[in-house]
């Protein structure tokens, strides 16, 4: 679009003081603009949000969608839309490369569509070098914002619609948590819920603390209120989100532990399942294990990132636990919650990692026997302490270790899959099976996937399913009458 919109309808005196009311004010303005543009175009304006990265970003994208729908954009499946937004991730180099790769295609769509806007947000935008590169070589992008001001999306859309050039708004950090903005959930029956933002841990390889800012916990009453509203709206399962949920509440005016928060959430009537992510081993308390042991709602699954099995490497990673502590934690967890499924993240090839260090990682993998594990090749992130180390491990060595680790992890996961065969277990039915529409797909409390004959009416319900057989990593089952 050459000259965009300016109806001069913003009345500075009318802009409300409170941040959330202010954003609703801008949603009304944006709505007016979108309706005018749609009238010009002769059809509704469409949008597509593409999400990269973790569950935090997925939840943020639901907030973007909530605002876009409220101002009159209609969601479409393809990126040939009137507004395309990439919510980016920068945790590993290949996450960045994907975004640059796809921007070329977007530029071609834009040449054919005068109404098209391109927006970029999320973690990658918090890196100054990225924004410089976009300013230089990707001038066709209309709107760039970061992780701290995502709540200002409505206001930023108005600015972008009124401007001829790139709108850029990146903040270094924020203390703000803005509540009560619109959200459009991807699933009717389950939802992510942010309990905290940011991270204070500064693991030496990780860029997240630099792009997500300092740790801030939401007030427990806000979290409870949000979950109560979700439940009233049909949600039965929540996933509590934070980079380190085990340190929840430390900086609140009235401090509260994560275990205490869980105990409060457990009391919410109508809520059936509670999941959370991610647990840092250094902060996993006995109190939490005790709460998990007695809970009827907390799912029998814990994601407990190991990163490395070598105490020497863990120290260099600034993880603040060692191999023995991690193994002792796993033992305690299994003693209290015997049927718990454990999953993990592991990085191969951290600077200075020797064959002996790597053997330690394999040793932990064999001892813990994870139900599944995400394995990553170390990626150098500029600005992190590990990136400036001179003892980077050669690529061929990393690749060879990575393959060995993957083989081990998959072998164990295959042996562990199917351990519940023959049992009847509650399953939350999530969707019609993508391959066979006579089947539905759901998840057990331990996060295993089950396919069974059924119809769309079952979606969102928790039903008893007999697990008849295990094929690879999933079960085939049938409804228990
Ligand atoms: N807060 C979570 C992790 C968030 S990032 C935690 O502490 O566990 C998700 C995963 O990406 C990490 O667990 C780690 O295994 C991986 N990761 C992070 N930085 C990385 C890097 N520079 N190279 C490779 N993997 C990385
Ligand atoms: Fe990154 Fe460590 Fe924070 Fe996780 S805890 S986000 S790995 S710095
Ligand atoms: Fe990626 Fe940001 Fe999540 S860097 S992993 S999207 S917090």
Coordinates of N, CA, C and O and ligand atoms in Angstrom, one line a residue, residues 91 198-210 212 215 242-244 278-280 282-283 305 307 317-320 345 347, ligand 2:
X91 N 16.5 -18.9 19.3 CA 17.2 -19.7 20.3 C 18.4 -20.4 19.7 O 19.4 -20.6 20.3
X198 N 10.1 -13.8 31.0 CA 11.5 -13.5 31.1 C 12.3 -14.7 31.8 O 11.7 -15.7 32.2
X199 N 13.6 -14.4 32.0 CA 14.4 -15.4 32.7 C 15.6 -14.7 33.3 O 16.2 -13.8 32.7
X200 N 16.0 -15.2 34.5 CA 17.2 -14.6 35.2 C 18.4 -15.6 35.2 O 19.3 -15.3 35.9
X201 N 18.3 -16.7 34.6 CA 19.3 -17.7 34.8 C 20.6 -17.6 34.0 O 21.6 -18.0 34.5
X202 N 20.5 -16.9 32.9 CA 21.7 -16.7 32.1 C 22.6 -18.0 32.0 O 23.8 -18.0 32.3
X203 N 22.0 -19.1 31.5 CA 22.8 -20.2 31.1 C 23.7 -19.7 30.0 O 23.3 -18.9 29.2
X204 N 25.0 -20.2 30.1 CA 26.0 -19.4 29.3 C 25.8 -19.6 27.8 O 26.4 -18.8 27.0
X205 N 25.0 -20.5 27.3 CA 24.8 -20.7 25.9 C 23.5 -20.0 25.4 O 23.3 -19.9 24.2
X206 N 22.7 -19.5 26.3 CA 21.3 -19.2 25.9 C 21.0 -17.7 25.7 O 21.4 -16.9 26.5
X207 N 20.3 -17.4 24.7 CA 20.0 -16.0 24.4 C 18.7 -15.5 25.0 O 18.4 -14.3 25.0
X208 N 17.9 -16.5 25.5 CA 16.5 -16.1 26.0 C 16.6 -15.0 27.0 O 15.8 -14.0 26.9
X209 N 17.4 -15.0 28.0 CA 17.4 -13.9 29.0 C 17.6 -12.5 28.3 O 17.1 -11.5 28.8
X210 N 18.4 -12.5 27.2 CA 18.6 -11.2 26.5 C 17.4 -10.7 25.7 O 17.3 -9.6 25.5
X212 N 14.1 -11.9 26.2 CA 12.8 -11.9 27.0 C 12.9 -11.1 28.3 O 11.9 -11.0 29.0
X215 N 13.1 -11.9 34.8 CA 12.0 -12.7 35.3 C 10.9 -11.8 36.0 O 11.3 -11.0 36.9
X242 N 6.4 -20.8 31.7 CA 7.5 -19.9 32.2 C 8.8 -20.6 31.8 O 8.9 -21.8 31.6
X243 N 9.9 -19.8 31.7 CA 11.2 -20.3 31.4 C 11.7 -21.2 32.5 O 12.5 -22.1 32.3
X244 N 11.3 -20.9 33.7 CA 11.7 -21.6 34.9 C 10.6 -21.6 35.9 O 10.6 -20.8 36.9
X278 N 8.8 -24.5 31.8 CA 9.7 -25.6 31.9 C 10.2 -25.6 33.4 O 10.3 -24.6 34.0
X279 N 10.6 -26.8 33.8 CA 11.1 -26.9 35.2 C 12.6 -26.9 35.1 O 13.2 -27.8 34.5
X280 N 13.3 -26.0 35.9 CA 14.7 -26.0 35.9 C 15.1 -26.9 37.1 O 14.6 -26.7 38.2
X282 N 17.6 -27.0 39.0 CA 18.2 -26.4 40.2 C 17.1 -25.9 41.2 O 17.4 -25.8 42.4
X283 N 15.9 -25.6 40.7 CA 14.9 -25.0 41.6 C 13.7 -26.0 41.9 O 12.7 -25.6 42.4
X305 N 14.8 -30.5 31.7 CA 16.0 -30.4 30.8 C 17.3 -30.7 31.5 O 17.6 -30.2 32.6
X307 N 20.5 -30.9 29.6 CA 21.4 -30.1 28.8 C 22.8 -30.8 28.7 O 23.2 -31.0 27.6
X317 N 28.2 -24.3 31.8 CA 26.9 -23.8 31.2 C 26.2 -22.9 32.2 O 25.1 -22.4 31.9
X318 N 26.7 -22.8 33.5 CA 26.0 -22.1 34.5 C 24.6 -22.6 34.8 O 23.7 -21.8 35.1
X319 N 24.5 -23.9 34.8 CA 23.2 -24.5 35.1 C 23.0 -24.7 36.6 O 21.9 -24.9 37.1
X320 N 24.0 -24.6 37.4 CA 23.9 -24.6 38.9 C 23.3 -25.9 39.5 O 22.6 -25.9 40.5
X345 N 15.7 -32.0 27.5 CA 16.4 -31.3 26.4 C 17.9 -31.6 26.6 O 18.4 -31.4 27.8
X347 N 21.9 -30.7 24.9 CA 22.7 -29.9 23.9 C 24.0 -30.7 23.7 O 24.7 -31.1 24.7
Ligands
LIG2 FE1 17.8 -20.2 28.7 FE2 18.7 -21.2 30.9 FE3 16.8 -19.3 31.0 FE4 16.2 -21.8 30.1 S1 16.8 -21.2 32.2 S2 15.6 -19.9 29.2 S3 18.1 -22.4 29.1 S4 18.9 -19.1 30.3

